CSV table of C-alpha atoms in Angstrom, one decimal:
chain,number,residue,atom,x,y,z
A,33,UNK,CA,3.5,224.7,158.0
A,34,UNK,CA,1.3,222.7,155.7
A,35,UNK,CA,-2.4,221.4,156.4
A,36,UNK,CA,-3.1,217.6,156.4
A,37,UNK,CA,-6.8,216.7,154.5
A,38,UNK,CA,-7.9,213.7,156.4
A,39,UNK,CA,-10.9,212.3,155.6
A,40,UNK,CA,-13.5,209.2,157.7
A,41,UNK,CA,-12.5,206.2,156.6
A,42,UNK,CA,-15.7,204.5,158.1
A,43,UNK,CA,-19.0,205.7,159.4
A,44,UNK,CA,-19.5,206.8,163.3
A,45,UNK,CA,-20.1,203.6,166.0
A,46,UNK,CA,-23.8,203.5,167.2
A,47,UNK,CA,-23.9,204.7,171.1
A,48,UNK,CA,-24.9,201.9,173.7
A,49,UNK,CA,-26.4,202.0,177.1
A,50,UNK,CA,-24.6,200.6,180.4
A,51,UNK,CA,-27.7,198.5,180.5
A,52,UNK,CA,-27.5,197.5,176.7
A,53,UNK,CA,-23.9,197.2,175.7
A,54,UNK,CA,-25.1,196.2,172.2
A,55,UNK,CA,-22.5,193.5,169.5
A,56,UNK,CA,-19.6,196.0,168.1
A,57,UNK,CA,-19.8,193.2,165.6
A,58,UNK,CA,-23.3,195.2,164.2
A,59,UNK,CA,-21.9,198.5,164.4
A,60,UNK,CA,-21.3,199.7,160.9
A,61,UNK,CA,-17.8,200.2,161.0
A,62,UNK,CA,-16.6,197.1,162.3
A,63,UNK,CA,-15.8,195.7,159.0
A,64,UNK,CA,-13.6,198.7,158.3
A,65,UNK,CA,-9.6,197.6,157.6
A,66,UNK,CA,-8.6,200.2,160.3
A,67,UNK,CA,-10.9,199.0,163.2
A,68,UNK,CA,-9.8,195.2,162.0
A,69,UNK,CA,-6.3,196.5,162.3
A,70,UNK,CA,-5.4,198.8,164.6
A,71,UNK,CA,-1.7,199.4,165.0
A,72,UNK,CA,0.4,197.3,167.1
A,73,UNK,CA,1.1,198.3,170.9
A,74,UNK,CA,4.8,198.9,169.7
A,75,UNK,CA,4.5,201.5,167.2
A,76,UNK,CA,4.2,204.9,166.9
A,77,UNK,CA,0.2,204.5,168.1
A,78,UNK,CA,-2.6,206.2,168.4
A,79,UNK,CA,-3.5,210.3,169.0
A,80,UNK,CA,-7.2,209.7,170.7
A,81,UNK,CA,-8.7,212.9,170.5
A,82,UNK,CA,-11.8,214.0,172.1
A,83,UNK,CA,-14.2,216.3,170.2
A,84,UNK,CA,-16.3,218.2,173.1
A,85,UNK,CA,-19.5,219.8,170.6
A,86,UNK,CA,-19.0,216.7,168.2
A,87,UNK,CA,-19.9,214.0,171.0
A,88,UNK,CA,-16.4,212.1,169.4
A,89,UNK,CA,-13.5,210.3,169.4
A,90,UNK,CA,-10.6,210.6,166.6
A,91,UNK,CA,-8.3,208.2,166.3
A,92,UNK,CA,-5.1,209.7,164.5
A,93,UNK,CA,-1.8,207.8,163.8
A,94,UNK,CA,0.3,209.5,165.6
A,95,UNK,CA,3.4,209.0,163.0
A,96,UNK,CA,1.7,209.8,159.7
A,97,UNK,CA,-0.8,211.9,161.4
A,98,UNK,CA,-3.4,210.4,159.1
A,99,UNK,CA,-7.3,209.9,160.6
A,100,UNK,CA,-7.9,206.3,161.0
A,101,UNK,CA,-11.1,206.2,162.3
A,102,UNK,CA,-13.8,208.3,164.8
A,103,UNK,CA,-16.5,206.9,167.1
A,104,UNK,CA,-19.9,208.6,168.7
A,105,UNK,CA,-19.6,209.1,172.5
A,106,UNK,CA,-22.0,210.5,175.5
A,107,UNK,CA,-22.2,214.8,175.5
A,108,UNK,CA,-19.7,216.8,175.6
A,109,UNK,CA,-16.2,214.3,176.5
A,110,UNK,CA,-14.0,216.5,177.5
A,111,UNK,CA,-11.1,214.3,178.8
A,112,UNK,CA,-9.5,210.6,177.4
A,113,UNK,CA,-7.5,208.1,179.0
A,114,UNK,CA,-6.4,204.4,177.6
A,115,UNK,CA,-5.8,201.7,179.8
A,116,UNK,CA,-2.4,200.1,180.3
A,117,UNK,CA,-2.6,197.4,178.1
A,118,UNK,CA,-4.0,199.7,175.4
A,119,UNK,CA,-7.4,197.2,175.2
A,120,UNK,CA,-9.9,199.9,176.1
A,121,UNK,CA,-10.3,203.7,176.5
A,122,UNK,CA,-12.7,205.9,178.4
A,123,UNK,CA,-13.6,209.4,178.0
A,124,UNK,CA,-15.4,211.2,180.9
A,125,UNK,CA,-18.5,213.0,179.2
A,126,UNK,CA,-19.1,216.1,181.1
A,127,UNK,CA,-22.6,217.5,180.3
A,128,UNK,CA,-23.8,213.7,179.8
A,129,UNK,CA,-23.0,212.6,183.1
A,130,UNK,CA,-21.2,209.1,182.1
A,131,UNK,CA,-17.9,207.6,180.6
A,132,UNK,CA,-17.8,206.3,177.2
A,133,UNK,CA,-15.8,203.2,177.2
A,134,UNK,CA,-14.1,202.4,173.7
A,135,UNK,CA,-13.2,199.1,173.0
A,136,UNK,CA,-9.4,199.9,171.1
A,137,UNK,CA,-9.6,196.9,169.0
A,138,UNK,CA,-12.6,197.9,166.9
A,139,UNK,CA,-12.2,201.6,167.4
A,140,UNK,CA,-15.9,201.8,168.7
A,141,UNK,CA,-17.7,202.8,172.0
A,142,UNK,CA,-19.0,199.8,173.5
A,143,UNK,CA,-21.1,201.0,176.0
A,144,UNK,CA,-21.7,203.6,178.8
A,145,UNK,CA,-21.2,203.8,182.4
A,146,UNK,CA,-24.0,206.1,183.8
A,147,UNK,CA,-22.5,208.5,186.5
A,148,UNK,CA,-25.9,210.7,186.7
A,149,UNK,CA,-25.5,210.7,190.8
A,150,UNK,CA,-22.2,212.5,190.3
A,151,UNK,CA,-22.5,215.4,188.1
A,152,UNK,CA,-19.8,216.4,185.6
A,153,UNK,CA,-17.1,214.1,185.4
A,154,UNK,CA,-14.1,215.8,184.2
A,155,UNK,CA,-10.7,214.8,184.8
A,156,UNK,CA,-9.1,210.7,184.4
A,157,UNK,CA,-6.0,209.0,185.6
A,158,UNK,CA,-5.4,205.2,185.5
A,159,UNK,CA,-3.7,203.1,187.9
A,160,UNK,CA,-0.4,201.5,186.2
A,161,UNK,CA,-1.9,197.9,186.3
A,162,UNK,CA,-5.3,198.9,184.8
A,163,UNK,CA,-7.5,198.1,187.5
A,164,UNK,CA,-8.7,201.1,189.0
A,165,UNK,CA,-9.5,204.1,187.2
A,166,UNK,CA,-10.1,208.1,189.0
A,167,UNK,CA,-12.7,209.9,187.8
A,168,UNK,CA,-13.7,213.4,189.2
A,169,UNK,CA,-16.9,215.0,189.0
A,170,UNK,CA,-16.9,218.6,189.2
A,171,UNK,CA,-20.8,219.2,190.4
A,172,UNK,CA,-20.5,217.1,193.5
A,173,UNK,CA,-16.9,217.9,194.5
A,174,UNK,CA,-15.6,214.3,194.2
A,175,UNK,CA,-13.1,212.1,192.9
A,176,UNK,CA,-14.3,208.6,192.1
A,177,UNK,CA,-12.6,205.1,192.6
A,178,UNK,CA,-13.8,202.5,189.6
A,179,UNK,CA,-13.4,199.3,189.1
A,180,UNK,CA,-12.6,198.5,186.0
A,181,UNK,CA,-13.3,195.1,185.6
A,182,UNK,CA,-16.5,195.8,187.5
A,183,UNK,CA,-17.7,199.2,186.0
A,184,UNK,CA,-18.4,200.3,189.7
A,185,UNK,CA,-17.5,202.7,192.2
A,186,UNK,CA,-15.0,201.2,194.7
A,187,UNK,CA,-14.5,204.8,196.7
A,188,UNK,CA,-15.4,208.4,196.8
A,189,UNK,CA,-13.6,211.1,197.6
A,190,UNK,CA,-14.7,214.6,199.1
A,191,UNK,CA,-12.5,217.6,197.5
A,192,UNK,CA,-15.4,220.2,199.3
A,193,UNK,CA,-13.9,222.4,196.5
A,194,UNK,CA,-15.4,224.0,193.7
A,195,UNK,CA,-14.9,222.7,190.4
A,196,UNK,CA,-12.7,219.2,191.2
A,197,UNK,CA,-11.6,219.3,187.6
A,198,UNK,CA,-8.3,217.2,186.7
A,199,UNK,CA,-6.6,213.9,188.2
A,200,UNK,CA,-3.0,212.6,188.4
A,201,UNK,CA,-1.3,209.8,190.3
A,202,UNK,CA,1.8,210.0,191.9
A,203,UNK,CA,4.7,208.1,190.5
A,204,UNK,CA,4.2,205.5,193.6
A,205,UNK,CA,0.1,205.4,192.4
A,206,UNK,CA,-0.1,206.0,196.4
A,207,UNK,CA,-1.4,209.6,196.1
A,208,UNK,CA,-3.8,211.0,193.9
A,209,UNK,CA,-3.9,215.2,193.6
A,210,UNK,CA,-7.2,217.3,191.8
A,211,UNK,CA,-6.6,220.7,190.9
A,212,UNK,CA,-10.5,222.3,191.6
A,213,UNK,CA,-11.2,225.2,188.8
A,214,UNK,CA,-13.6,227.0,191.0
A,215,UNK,CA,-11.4,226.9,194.2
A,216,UNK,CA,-7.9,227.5,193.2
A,217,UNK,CA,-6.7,224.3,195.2
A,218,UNK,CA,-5.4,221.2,194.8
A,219,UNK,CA,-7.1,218.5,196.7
A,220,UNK,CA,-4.2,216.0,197.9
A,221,UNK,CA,-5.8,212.4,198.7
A,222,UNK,CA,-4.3,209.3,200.5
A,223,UNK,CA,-5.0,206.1,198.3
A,224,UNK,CA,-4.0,204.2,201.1
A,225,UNK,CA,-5.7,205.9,204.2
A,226,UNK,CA,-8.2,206.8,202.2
A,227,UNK,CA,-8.6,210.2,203.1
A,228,UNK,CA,-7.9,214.0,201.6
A,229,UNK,CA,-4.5,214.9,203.7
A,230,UNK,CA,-4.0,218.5,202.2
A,231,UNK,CA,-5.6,220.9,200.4
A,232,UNK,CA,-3.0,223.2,198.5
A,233,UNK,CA,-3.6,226.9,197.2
A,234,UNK,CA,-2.4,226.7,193.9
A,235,UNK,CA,-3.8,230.1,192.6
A,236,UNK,CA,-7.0,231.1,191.1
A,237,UNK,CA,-8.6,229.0,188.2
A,238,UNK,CA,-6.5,226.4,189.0
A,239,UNK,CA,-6.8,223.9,186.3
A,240,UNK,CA,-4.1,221.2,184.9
A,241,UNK,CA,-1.7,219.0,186.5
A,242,UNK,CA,1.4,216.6,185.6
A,243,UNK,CA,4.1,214.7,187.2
A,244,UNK,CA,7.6,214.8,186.6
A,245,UNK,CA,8.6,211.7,185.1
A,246,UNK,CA,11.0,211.1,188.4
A,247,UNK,CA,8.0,211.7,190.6
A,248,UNK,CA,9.7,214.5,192.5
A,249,UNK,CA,7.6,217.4,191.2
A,250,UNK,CA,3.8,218.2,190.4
A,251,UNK,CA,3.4,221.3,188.5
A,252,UNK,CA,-0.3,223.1,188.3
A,253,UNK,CA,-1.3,225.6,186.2
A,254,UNK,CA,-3.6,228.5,187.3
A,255,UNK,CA,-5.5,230.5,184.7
A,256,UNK,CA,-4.6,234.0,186.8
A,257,UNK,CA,-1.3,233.3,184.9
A,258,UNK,CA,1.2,231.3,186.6
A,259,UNK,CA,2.7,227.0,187.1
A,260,UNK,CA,2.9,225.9,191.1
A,261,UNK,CA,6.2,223.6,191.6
A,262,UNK,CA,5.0,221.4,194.3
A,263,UNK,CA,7.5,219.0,195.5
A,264,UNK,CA,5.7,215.4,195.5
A,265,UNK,CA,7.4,214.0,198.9
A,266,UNK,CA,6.4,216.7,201.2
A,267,UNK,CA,3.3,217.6,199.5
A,268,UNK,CA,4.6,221.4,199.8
A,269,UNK,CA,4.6,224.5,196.7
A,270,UNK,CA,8.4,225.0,195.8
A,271,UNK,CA,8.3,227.8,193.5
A,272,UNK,CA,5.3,229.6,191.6
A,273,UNK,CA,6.3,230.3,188.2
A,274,UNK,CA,5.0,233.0,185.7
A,275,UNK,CA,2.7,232.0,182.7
A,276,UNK,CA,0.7,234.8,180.9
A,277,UNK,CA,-1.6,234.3,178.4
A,278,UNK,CA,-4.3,231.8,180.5
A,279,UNK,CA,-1.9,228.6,181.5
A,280,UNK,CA,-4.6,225.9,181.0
A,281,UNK,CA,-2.6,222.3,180.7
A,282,UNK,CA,0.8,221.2,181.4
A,283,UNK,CA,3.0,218.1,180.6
A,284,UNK,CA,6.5,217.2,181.0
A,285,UNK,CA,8.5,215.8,178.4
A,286,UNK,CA,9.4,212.0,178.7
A,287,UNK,CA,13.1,212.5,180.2
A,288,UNK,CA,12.3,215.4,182.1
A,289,UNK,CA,13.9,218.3,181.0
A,290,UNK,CA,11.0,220.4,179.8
A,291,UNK,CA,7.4,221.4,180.5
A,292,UNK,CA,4.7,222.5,178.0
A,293,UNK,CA,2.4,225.0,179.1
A,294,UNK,CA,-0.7,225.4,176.7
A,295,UNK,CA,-1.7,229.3,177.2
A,296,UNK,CA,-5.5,229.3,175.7
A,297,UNK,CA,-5.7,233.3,175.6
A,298,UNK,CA,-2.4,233.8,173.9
A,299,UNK,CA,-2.8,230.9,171.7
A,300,UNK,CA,1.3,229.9,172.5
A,301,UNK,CA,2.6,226.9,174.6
A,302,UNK,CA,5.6,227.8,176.9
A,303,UNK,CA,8.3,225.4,176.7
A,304,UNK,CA,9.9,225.7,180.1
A,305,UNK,CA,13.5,224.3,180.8
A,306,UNK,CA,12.1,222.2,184.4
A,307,UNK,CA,15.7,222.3,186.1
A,308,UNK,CA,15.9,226.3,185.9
A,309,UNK,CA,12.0,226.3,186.1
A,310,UNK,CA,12.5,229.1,183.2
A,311,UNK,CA,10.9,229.5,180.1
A,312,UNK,CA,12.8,229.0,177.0
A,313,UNK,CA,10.7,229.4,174.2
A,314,UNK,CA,6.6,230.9,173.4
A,315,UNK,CA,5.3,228.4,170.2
A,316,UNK,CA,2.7,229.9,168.5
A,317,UNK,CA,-0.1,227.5,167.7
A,318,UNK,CA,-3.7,227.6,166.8
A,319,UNK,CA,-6.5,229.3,167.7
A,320,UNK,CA,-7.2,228.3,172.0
A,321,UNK,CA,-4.6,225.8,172.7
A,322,UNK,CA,-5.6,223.8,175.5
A,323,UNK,CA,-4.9,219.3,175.7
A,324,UNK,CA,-1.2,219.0,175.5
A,325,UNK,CA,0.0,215.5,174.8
A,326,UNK,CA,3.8,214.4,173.7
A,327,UNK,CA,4.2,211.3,172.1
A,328,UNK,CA,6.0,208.7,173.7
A,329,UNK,CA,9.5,209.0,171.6
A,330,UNK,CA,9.8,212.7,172.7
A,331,UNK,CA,10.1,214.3,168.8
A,332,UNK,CA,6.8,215.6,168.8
A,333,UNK,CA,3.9,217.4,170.8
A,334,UNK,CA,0.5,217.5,170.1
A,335,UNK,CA,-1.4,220.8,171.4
A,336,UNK,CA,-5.7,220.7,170.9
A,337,UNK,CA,-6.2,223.8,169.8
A,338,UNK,CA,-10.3,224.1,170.8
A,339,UNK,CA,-11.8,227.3,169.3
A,340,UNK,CA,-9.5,226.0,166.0
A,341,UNK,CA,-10.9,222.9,165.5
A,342,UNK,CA,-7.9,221.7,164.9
A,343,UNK,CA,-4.2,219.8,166.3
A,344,UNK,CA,-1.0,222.2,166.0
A,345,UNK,CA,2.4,219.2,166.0
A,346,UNK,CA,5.4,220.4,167.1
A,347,UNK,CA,8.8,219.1,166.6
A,348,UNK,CA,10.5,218.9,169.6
A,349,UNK,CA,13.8,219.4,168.7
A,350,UNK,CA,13.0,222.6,166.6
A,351,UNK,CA,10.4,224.0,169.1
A,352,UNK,CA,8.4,225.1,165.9
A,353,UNK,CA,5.1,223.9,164.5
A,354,UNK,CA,5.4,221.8,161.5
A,355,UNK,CA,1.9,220.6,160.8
A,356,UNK,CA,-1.7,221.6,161.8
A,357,UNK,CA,-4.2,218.2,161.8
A,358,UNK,CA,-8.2,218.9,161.4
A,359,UNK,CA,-9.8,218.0,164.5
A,360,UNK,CA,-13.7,218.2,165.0
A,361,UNK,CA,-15.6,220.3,166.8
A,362,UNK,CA,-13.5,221.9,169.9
A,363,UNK,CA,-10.7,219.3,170.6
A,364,UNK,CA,-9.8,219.0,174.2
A,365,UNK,CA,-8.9,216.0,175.9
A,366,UNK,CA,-6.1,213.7,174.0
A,367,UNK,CA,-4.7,210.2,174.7
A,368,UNK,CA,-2.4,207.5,173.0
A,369,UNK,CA,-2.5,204.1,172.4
């Protein structure tokens, strides 16, 4: 395993106000040759990273795994998600009580959408045609509707559970399910009745969520130490699976056939084979592995490792590390463009 030295190639974006979205063409990186050229929508992309003490955003290429460029954001972004046509990216900023939203030409944030009524947004998922984007906000127990092309609040969702902390869409975009941290549920909501149908106990410190890339299963992670298998039709827990080590994120690979499970405590991510729903492999990574991202060819995973400061990348068809990226200041939240 070998280190990669990255190094700023242009100074930090100036922050902007929803009210004063400011000229990216003043910011003083917007003459850089990476924000002038930021890599096509057809290549390997970009790793967004979200920096939670650093108030940033890396941008890594997520091939050469070289920094390309960083940008300020509001306090403390915990979570990243970039819209479908890869134009813009948002991070929800929990302590700071807004989104950041980062215009993915220029690599800078552009300005801020002020979420102060609703306290901690946490979790983001994005509706396949980029129009509506879910937000949820952990200190008023809510999942927010946005328009994107509007920067407003469209809906708003009551979890009534503690600590509404992630957000994913089923494969139909018709149903929208939030793990809540301090609850040990899932909160199951109805787009289109507009209305929370279910509320699943899905074990204590319930925390991450993905979809299976058929949309039959959602599988949740609980920091007590186990994955619930729920099955995505009948809104129902299949199986309960055993994780040890703190299970805090989980994502399935692009054709299905495994699962990564980032275990903070034990600083490993559990490869699971998802048609036995048994572990094959423990990875050891860095120091409080948490984000989990695999890029979209399947040959590599990216695991934030937060109390590291750093990005462990493993190749997927060796199941072993084979490069640890610098990261700032506890890495969290990732995305790619």
């Amino acid at each position: 395993m070998k280190t990669l030295h990255l190094f700023l190639l242009a100074a930090l974006a100036g922050t902007f106000s929803c009210n004063n979205p400011g000229n990216a063409g003043d910011s003083a990186n917007s003459d850089s040759t990476a924000a002038q050229q930021p890599p096509a929508a057809n290549d390997s992309g970009l790793l967004l990273v979200a920096n939670k003490l650093d108030n940033t955003l890396f941008f890594i290429n997520a091939e050469t795994l070289e920094l390309v460029d960083s940008t300020t954001t509001g306090n403390d972004p915990h979570e990243a998600v970039v819209t479908p046509d890869g134009r813009t990216a948002y991070t929800a900023n929990m302590t700071g009580n807004s989104l950041s939203v980062i215009d993915m030409n220029t690599l800078e944030e552009v300005r801020r959408i002020d979420l102060s009524k609703y306290q901690q947004p946490h979790g983001l998922a994005i509706t396949s045609d980029g129009k509506n984007l879910y937000v949820t906000t952990e200190g008023t127990q809510t999942v927010l509707e946005i328009d994107v092309a509007a920067d407003s609040i469209l809906r708003v969702f009551k979890s009534g559970q503690q600590g509404t902390h992630m957000a994913a869409l089923s494969k139909d975009e018709s149903t929208l399910y939030a793990p809540n941290l301090g609850s040990g549920t899932t909160t199951v909501i109805d787009l289109e009745a507009g209305e929370v149908i279910k509320t699943l106990a899905t074990g204590e410190g319930t925390e991450g969520i993905d979809v299976s890339p058929d949309g039959k299963e959602i599988w949740i992670t609980a920091r007590s130490g186990s994955v619930a298998v729920v099955n995505a039709e009948s809104n129902e827990i299949e199986a309960t699976l055993p994780a040890a080590g703190l299970p805090i994120r989980v994502k399935f690979t692009p054709d299905g056939k495994q699962a990564l499970v980032s275990c903070m405590q034990a600083d490993e991510v559990i490869v699971f084979d998802v048609a036995e729903r048994k572990p094959i492999k423990r990875i050891k990574t860095g120091a409080g592995p948490v984000g989990v991202l695999i890029r979209p060819d399947g040959e590599v995973a990216f695991v934030a490792n937060t109390e590291g400061n750093n990005v462990s990348v493993i190749d997927m068809k060796t199941l072993e590390v084979s490069e640890t990226i610098p990261a700032g200041d506890t890495p969290d939240g990732m995305a790619f463009r």
